[in-house]
Coordinates of C-alpha atoms in Angstrom, one line a residue:
X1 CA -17.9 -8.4 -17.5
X2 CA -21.5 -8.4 -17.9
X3 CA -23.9 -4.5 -18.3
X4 CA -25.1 -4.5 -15.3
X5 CA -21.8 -5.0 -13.4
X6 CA -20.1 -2.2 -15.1
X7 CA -23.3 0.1 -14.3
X8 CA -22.5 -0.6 -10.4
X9 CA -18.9 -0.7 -10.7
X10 CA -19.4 3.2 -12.0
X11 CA -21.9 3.9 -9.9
X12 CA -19.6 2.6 -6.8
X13 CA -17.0 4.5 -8.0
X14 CA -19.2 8.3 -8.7
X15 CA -20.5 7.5 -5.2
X16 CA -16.9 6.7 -3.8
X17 CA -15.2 10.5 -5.7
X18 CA -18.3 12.4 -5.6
X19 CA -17.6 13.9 -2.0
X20 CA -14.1 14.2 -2.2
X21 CA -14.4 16.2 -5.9
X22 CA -16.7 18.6 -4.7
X23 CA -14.2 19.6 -2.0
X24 CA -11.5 19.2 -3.6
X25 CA -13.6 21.7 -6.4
X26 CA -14.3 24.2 -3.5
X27 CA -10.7 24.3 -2.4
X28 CA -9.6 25.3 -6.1
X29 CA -6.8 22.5 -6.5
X30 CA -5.8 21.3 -9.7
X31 CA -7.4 18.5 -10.8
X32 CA -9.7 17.7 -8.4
X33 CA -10.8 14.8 -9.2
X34 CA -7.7 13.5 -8.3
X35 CA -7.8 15.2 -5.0
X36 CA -11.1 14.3 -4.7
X37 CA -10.2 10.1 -5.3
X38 CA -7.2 10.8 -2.3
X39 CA -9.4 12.1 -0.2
X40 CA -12.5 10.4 -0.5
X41 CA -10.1 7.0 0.0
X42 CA -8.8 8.0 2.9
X43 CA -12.4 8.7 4.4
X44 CA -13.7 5.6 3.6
X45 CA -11.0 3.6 5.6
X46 CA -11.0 6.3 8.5
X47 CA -14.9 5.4 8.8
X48 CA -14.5 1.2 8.3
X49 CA -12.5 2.0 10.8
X50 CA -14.3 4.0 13.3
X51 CA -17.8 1.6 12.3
X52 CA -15.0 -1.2 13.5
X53 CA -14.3 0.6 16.8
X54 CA -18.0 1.9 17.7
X55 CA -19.2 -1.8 17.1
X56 CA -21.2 -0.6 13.9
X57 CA -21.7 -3.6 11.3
X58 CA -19.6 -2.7 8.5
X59 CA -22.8 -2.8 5.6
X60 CA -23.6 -0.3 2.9
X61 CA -26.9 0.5 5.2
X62 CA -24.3 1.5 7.9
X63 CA -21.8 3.1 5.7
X64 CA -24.5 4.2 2.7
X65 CA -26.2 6.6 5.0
X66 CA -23.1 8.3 6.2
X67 CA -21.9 8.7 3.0
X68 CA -25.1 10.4 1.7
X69 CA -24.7 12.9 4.3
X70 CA -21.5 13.5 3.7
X71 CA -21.7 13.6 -0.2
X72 CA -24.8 16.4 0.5
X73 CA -22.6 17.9 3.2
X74 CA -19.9 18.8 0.3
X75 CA -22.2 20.0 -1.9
X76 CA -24.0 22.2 0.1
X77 CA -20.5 23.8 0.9
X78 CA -19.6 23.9 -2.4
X79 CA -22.7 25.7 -3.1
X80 CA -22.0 28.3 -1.2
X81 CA -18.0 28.3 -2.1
X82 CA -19.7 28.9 -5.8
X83 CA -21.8 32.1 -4.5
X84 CA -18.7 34.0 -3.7
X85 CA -16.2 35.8 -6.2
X86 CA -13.9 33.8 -7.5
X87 CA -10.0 34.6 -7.1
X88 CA -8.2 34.9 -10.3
X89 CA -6.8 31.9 -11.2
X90 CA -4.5 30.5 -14.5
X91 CA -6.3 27.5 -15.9
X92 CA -5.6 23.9 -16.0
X93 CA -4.5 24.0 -19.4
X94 CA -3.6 27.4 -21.6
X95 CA -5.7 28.1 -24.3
X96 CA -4.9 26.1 -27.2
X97 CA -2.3 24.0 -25.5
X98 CA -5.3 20.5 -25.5
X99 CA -5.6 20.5 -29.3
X100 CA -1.8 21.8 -30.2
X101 CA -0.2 18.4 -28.1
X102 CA -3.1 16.1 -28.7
X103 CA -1.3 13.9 -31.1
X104 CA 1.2 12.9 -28.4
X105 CA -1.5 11.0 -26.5
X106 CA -2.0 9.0 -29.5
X107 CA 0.5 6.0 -27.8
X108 CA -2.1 6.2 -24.9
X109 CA -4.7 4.7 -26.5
X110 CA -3.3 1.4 -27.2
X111 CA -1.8 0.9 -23.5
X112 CA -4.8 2.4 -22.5
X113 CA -7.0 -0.6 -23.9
X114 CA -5.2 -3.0 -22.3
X115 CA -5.9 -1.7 -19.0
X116 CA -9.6 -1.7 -19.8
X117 CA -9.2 -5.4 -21.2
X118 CA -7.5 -6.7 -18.1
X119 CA -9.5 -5.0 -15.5
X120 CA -12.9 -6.4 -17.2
X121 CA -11.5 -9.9 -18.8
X122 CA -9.0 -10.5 -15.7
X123 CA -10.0 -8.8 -13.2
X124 CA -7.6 -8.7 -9.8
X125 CA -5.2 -11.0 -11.5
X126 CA -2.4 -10.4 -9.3
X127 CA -0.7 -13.4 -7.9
X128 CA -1.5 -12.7 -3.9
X129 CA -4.8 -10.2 -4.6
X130 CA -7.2 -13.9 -4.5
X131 CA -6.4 -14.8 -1.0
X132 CA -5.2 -11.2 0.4
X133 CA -6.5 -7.6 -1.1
X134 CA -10.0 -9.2 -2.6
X135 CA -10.5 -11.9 -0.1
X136 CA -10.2 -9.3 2.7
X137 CA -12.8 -7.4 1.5
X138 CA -15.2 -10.5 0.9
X139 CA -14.3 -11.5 4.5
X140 CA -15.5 -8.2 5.1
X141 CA -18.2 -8.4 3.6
X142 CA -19.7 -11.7 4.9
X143 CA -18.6 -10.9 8.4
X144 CA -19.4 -7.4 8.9
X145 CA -16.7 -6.4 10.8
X146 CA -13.0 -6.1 10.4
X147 CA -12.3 -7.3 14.1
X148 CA -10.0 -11.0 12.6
X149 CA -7.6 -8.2 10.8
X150 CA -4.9 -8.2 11.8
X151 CA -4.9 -11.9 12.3
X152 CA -3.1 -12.4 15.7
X153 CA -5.3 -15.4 17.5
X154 CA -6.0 -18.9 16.2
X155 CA -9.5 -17.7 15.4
X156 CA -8.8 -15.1 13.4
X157 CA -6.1 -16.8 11.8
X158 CA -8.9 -19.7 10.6
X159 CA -10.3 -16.5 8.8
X160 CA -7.6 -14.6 7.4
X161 CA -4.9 -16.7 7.1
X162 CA -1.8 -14.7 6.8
X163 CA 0.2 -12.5 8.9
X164 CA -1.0 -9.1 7.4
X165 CA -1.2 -5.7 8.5
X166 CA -1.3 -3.4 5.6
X167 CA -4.2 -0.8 6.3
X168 CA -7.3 -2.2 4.2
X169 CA -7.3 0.3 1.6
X170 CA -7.8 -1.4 -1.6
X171 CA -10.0 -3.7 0.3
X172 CA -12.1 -1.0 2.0
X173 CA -12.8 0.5 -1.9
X174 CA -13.6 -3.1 -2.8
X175 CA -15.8 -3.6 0.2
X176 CA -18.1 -0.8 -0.9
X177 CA -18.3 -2.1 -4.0
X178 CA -19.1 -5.3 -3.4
X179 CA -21.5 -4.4 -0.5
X180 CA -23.5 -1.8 -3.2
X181 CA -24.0 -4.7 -5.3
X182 CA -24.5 -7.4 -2.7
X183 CA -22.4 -9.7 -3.8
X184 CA -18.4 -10.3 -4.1
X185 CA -18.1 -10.1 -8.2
X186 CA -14.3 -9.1 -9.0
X187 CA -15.7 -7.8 -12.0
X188 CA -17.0 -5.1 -10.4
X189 CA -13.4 -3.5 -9.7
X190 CA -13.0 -2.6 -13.4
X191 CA -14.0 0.9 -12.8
X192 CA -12.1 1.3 -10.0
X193 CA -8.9 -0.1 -11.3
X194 CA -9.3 1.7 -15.1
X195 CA -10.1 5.1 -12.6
X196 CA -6.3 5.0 -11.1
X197 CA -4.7 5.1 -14.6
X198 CA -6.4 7.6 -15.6
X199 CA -6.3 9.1 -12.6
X200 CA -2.2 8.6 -12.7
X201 CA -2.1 10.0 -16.2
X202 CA -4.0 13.1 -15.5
X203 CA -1.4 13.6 -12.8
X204 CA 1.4 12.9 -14.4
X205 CA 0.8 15.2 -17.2
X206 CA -0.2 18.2 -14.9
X207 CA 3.1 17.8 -12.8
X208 CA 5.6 17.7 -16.3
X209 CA 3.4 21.0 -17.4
X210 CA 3.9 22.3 -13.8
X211 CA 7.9 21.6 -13.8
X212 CA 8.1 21.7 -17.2
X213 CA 5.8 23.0 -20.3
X214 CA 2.4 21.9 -21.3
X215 CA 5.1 20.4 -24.7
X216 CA 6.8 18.7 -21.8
X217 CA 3.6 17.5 -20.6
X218 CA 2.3 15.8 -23.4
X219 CA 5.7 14.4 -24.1
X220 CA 5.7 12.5 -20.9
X221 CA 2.1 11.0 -21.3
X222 CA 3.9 9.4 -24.4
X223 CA 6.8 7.7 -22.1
X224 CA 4.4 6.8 -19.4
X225 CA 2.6 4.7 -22.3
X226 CA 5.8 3.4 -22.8
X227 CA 6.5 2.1 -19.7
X228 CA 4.6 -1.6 -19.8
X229 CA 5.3 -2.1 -15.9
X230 CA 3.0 1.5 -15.4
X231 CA -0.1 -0.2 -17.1
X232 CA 1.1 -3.7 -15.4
X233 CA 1.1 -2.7 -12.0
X234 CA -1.6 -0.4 -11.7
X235 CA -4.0 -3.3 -13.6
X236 CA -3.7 -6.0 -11.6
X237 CA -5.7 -4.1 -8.6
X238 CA -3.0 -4.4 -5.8
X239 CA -1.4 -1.2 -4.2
X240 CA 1.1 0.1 -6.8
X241 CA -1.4 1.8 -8.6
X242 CA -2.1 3.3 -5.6
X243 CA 1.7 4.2 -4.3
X244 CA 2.0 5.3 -7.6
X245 CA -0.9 8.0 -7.4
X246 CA 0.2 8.9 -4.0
X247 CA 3.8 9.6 -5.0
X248 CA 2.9 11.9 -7.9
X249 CA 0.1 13.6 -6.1
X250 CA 2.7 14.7 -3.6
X251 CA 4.8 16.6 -5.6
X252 CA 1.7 18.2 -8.0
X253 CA 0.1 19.5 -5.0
X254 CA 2.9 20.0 -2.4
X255 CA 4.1 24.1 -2.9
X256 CA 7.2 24.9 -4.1
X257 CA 7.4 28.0 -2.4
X258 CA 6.0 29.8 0.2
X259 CA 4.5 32.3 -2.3
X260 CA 2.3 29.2 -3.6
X261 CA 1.1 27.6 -0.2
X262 CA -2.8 27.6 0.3
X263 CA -4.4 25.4 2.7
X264 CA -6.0 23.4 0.3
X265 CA -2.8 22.5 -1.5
X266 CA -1.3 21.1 1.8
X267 CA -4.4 19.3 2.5
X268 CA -4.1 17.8 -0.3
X269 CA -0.3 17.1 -0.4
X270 CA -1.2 15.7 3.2
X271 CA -3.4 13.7 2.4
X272 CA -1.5 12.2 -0.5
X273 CA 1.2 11.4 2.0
X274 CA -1.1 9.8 3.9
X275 CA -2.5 7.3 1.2
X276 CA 0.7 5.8 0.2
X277 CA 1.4 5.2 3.7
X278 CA -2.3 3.5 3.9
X279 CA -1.3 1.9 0.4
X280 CA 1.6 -0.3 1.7
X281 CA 3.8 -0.1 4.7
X282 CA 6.6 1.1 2.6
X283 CA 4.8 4.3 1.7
X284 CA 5.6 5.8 4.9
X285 CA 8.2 7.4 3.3
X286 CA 6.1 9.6 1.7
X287 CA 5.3 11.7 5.1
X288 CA 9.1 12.0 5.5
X289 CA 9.4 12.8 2.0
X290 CA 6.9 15.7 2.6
X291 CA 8.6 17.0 5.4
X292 CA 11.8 16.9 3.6
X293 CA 10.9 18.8 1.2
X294 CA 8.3 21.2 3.5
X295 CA 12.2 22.2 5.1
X296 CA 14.0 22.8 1.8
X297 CA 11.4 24.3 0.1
X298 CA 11.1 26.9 2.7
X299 CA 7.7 27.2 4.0
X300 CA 6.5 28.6 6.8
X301 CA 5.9 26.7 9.8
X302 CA 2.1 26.9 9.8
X303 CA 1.8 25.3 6.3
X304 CA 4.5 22.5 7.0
X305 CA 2.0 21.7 10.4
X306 CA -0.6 21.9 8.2
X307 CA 0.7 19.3 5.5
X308 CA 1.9 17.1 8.6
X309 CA -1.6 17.6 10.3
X310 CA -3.2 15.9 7.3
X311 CA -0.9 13.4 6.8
X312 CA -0.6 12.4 10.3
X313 CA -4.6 12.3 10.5
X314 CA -4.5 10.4 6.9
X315 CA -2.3 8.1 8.6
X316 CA -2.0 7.0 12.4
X317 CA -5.4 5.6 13.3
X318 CA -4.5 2.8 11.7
X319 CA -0.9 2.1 12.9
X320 CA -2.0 3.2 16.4
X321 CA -4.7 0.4 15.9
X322 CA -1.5 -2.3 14.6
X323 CA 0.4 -0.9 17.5
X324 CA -2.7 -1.7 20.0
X325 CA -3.8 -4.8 18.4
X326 CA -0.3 -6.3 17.9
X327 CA 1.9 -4.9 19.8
X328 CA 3.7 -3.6 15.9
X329 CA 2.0 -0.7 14.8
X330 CA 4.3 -1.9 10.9
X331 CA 2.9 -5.9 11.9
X332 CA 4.1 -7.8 10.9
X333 CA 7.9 -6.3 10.2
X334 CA 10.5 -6.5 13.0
X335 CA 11.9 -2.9 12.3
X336 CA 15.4 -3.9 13.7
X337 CA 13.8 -6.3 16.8
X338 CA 12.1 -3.2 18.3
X339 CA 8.6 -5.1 17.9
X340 CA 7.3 -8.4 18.1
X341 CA 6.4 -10.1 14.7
X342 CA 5.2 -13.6 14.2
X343 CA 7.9 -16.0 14.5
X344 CA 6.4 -18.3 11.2
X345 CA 6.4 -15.5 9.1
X346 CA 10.1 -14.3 10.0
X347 CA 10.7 -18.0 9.2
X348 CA 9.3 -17.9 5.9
X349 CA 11.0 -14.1 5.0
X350 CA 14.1 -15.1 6.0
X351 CA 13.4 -18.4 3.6
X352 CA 12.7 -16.3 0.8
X353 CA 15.6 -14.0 1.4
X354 CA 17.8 -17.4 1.0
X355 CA 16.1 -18.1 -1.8
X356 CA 15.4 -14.7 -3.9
X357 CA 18.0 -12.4 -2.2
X358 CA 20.2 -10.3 -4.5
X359 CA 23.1 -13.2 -4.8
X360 CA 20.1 -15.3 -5.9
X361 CA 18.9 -13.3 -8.5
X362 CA 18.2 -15.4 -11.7
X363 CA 20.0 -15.6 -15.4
X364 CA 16.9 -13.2 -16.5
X365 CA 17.2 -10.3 -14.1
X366 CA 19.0 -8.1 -16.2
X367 CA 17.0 -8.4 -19.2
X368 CA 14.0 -8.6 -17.7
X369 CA 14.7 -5.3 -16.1
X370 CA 16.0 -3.5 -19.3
X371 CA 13.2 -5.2 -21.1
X372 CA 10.5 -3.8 -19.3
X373 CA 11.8 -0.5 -17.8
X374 CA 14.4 0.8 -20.4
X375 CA 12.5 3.7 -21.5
X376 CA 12.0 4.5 -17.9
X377 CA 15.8 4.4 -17.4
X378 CA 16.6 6.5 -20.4
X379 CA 14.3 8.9 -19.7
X380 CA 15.4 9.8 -16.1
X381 CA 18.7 9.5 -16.9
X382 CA 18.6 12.4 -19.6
X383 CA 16.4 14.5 -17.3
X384 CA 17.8 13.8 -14.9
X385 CA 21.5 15.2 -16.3
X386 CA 19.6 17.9 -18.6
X387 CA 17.7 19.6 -15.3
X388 CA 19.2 18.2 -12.0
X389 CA 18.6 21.5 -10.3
X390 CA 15.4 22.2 -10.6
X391 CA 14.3 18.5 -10.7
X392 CA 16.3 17.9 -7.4
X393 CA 12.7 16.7 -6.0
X394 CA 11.6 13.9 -8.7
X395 CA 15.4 12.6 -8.6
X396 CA 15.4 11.7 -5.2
X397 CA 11.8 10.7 -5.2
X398 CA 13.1 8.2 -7.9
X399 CA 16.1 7.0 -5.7
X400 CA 13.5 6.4 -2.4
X401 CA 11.6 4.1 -5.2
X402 CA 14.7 2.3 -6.3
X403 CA 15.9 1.6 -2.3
X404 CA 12.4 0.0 -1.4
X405 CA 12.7 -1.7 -4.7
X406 CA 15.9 -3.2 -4.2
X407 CA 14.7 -3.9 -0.2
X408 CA 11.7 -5.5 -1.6
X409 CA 13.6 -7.9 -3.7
X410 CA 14.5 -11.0 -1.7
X411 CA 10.5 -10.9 -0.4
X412 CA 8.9 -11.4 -2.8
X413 CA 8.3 -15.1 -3.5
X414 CA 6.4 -14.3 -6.8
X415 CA 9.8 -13.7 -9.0
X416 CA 12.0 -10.8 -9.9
X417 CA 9.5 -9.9 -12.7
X418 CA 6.9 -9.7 -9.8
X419 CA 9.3 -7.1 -8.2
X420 CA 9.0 -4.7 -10.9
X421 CA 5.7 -3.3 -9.7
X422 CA 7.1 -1.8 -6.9
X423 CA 9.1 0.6 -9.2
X424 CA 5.8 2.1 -10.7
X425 CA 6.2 5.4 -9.0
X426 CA 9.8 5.6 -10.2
X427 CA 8.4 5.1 -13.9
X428 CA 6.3 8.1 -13.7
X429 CA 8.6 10.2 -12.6
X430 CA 11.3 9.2 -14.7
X431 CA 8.8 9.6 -17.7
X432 CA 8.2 13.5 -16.1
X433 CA 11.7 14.2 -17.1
X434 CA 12.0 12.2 -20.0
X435 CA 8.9 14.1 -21.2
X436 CA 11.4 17.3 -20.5
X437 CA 14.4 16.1 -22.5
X438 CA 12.3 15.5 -25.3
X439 CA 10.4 18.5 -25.5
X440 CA 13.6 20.4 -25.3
X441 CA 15.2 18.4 -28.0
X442 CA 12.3 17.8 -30.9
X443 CA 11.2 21.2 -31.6
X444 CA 8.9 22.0 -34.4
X445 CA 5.9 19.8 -35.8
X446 CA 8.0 17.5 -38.0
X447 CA 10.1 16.4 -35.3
X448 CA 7.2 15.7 -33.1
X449 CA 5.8 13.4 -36.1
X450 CA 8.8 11.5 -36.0
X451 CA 8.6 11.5 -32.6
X452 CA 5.0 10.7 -32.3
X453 CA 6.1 7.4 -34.5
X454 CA 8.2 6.4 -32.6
X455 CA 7.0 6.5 -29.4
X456 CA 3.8 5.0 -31.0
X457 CA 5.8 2.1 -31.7
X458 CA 7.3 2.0 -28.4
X459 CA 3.8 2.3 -26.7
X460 CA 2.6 -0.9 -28.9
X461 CA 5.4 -2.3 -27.5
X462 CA 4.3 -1.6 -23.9
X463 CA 0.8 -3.0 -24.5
X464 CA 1.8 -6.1 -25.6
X465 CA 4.2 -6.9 -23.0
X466 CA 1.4 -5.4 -20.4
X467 CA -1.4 -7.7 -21.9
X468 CA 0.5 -11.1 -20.5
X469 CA 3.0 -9.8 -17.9
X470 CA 4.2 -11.2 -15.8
X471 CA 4.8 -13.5 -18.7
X472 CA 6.7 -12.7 -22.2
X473 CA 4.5 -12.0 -24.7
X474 CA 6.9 -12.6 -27.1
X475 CA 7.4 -15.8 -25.5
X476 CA 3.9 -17.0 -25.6
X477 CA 2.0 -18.2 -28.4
X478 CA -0.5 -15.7 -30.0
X479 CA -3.8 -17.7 -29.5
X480 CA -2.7 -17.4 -25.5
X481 CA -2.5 -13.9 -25.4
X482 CA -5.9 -13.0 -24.5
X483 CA -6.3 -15.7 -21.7
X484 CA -2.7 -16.0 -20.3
X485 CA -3.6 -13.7 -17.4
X486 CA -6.5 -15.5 -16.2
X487 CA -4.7 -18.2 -15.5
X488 CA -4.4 -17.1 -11.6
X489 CA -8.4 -17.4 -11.2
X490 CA -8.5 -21.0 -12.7
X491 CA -5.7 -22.0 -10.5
X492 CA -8.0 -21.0 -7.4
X493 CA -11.0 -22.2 -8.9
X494 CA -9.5 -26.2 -9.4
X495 CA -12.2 -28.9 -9.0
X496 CA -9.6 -30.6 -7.1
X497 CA -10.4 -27.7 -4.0
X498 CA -14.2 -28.6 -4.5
X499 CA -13.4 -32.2 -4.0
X500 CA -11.3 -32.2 -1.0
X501 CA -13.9 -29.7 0.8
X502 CA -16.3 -32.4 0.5
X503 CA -14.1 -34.9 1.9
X504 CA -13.2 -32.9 4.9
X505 CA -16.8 -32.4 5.4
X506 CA -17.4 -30.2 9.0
X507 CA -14.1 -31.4 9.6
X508 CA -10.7 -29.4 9.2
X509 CA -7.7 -30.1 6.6
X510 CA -4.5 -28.6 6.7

């Protein structure tokens, strides 16, 4: 990864937050620039998407100027938001509390740099990002328009060649990257992908101090470096970072009463819903989760419509669009026969689930799913049985992640290890309450010491196994360690795809 790419992946990104922090600032929700990242993602698809409709080209000298305006827009209302007396409000963290649990985010730092090195060294290396996430947003970049997306013709099916209709999220973020610097570098994502994990670690400590303690807290920042498939999936730049963020956001910003609700915390829960259902088709849950827990929790009916209002607006334009282009508004999933799909790609699932379904599972699966999630299994199971009433929210949140896991299974052509991504959101949570049991069980400094060993250990652990997954590390010899993941990029980048484009000439070649 070169200077000057870095420079314009962080300028991307400031550009891509900086509206959504300032009014996520002026609404007074907790960390807002997580709010702010939610927000300003969903914006950025809802105007690709409206450019799309209107005809606009989609070009940073389309979208640029609308996003200035916007960005001076939230300032000048946060300007005046600032002018006013402040209600009293606790802060973020208590006095005291940052420097008291510090050590625990010592097994951070080494999970935490292999995040960096991936997203820089191996940018994007998941196994379907080349010719799906990424090469939708260079397709949307040298086209200027998103019209071949879904792919339902012939034509646009010679551009985008399989039968997609996740909303273009991660692309869209990609897009504006790539059309800042003018040119389709996956290097440029770094910022962007690095951004999420810290992103999901600043949220997953302020829900456990929410729930729990600011001890509590800490203690689960600990696990969640602990959890290799955390740093894995949220690396390789698909939408489980994403799903993940989306799922914890929920439950930090949705209130747990109706003595907390404010409008800007059910904005924000809303619009939280509405990016994991933009992240992948699965997160549609995450609306209905809402709800669900809008009813038990109690609140009034204005500040359930409100959260629904937000997600809805997060979420429908572009399902309505599936439904309008497609005839599917979830293209291209059956749902039970109620819509059309395409009859290749039914083939080829229903392939896959002969081939990867549960009674196919290989030799591995057990140990691979130990191996690589045991800490996340210990640690909801013990908070899970040490504070199953009040943490009645994060368990079943866990259990929706485990059901689309185990639904995902047979589908995905990539391996069983490849499945393990989907589970990210799971892993947080379960490191919430693992974070809990441990805070109630190691009191006093030298138990944390012994603690903080260990789960530095544990958090080594986690790195190495994140540096090379979906391969072994322990497998692989050391010298490969530091290149195994780029192996995806060189696979795309064969002479032998060079040589038969010159062959075919202005010809075609299946």
């Amino acid at each position: 990864m070169t200077v000057g790419d870095a420079l314009i992946g962080t300028l991307g990104l400031a550009t891509l937050v900086a509206p959504g922090w300032l009014v996520a600032r002026t609404a007074r929700v907790p960390v807002p620039v997580v709010a702010g990242f939610i927000g300003s993602a969903v914006t950025l698809i809802a105007l690709v998407l409206f450019c799309n409709a209107t005809g606009a080209p989609l070009r940073f000298t389309t979208l640029g100027p609308v996003w200035a305006f916007a960005t001076l827009a939230a300032v000048w209302i946060h300007r005046r938001a600032s002018s006013r007396p402040a209600p009293i409000s606790t802060p973020l963290l208590p006095p005291g509390a940052w420097r008291e649990h510090a050590p625990l985010w010592l097994p951070l730092l080494p999970v935490l740099a292999v995040v960096v090195y991936r997203a820089t060294a191996q940018p994007l290396f998941g196994v379907d990002t080349i010719f799906r996430w990424n090469y939708l947003a260079e397709q949307m970049l040298a086209r200027s328009t998103l019209e071949f997306y879904p792919p339902v013709t012939a034509a646009d099916f010679e551009i985008y060649a399989w039968p997609d209709g996740i909303a273009p999220l991660v692309s869209s973020q990609y897009f504006w990257l790539y059309a800042l610097a003018g040119a389709t570098r996956p290097t440029l994502t770094a910022p962007l992908v690095i951004f999420q994990f810290i992103a999901l670690v600043l949220a997953t400590h302020t829900l456990a101090r929410r729930l729990f303690s600011a001890r509590a807290a800490a203690f689960a920042v600990a696990l969640l470096a602990a959890s290799p498939v955390v740093a894995w999936a949220t690396a390789m730049g698909q939408e489980t970072g994403l799903t993940a963020l989306a799922f914890v956001a929920l439950l930090l910003y949705l209130p747990r009463d109706r003595a907390e609700e404010s409008r800007g915390l059910l904005a924000a829960a809303g619009l939280a819903a509405g990016l994991g259902a933009l992240a992948r088709e699965y997160g549609l849950v995450l609306p209905l989760l809402g709800l669900a827990l809008c009813f038990a929790r109690r609140l009034t009916l204005r500040g359930t419509l409100w959260f629904v209002a937000f997600a809805a607006l997060a979420a429908l334009p572009w399902y309505a669009r599936n439904w309008a282009a497609t005839g599917n508004p979830v293209y291209n999933l059956s749902v039970g026969g109620l819509f059309p799909i395409n009859p290749v790609h039914a083939w080829l699932n229903e392939s896959f689930l002969a081939e990867f379904g549960w009674g196919h599972l290989p030799p591995a699966a057990p140990r691979l799913l130990l191996t690589n999630c045991l800490v996340g299994l210990l640690g909801a199971l013990a908070g899970g049985i040490l504070y199953f009433r009040s943490a009645r929210a994060l368990l079943l949140a866990i259990a929706l992640v485990v059901a689309l896991w185990a639904a995902s299974v047979a589908y995905t052509a990539a391996g069983f290890i490849a499945t393990l991504r989907v589970l990210n959101p799971a892993l947080v949570f379960a490191a919430v309450l693992g974070g809990a049991a441990l805070a109630r069980w190691i009191p006093g400094q030298r138990g944390r010491a012994v603690a903080i060993l260990g789960l530095t250990l544990l958090a080594g652990d986690a790195a190495m196994r994140a540096l090379t997954l979906p391969a072994n590390v322990y497998r692989v010899p050391p010298k490969a360690w530091l290149t195994l993941g780029g192996a995806i990029h060189e696979f795309h980048a064969r002479p032998a795809y060079r040589e038969l484009a010159q062959l075919a000439g202005a010809e075609r070649m299946l």
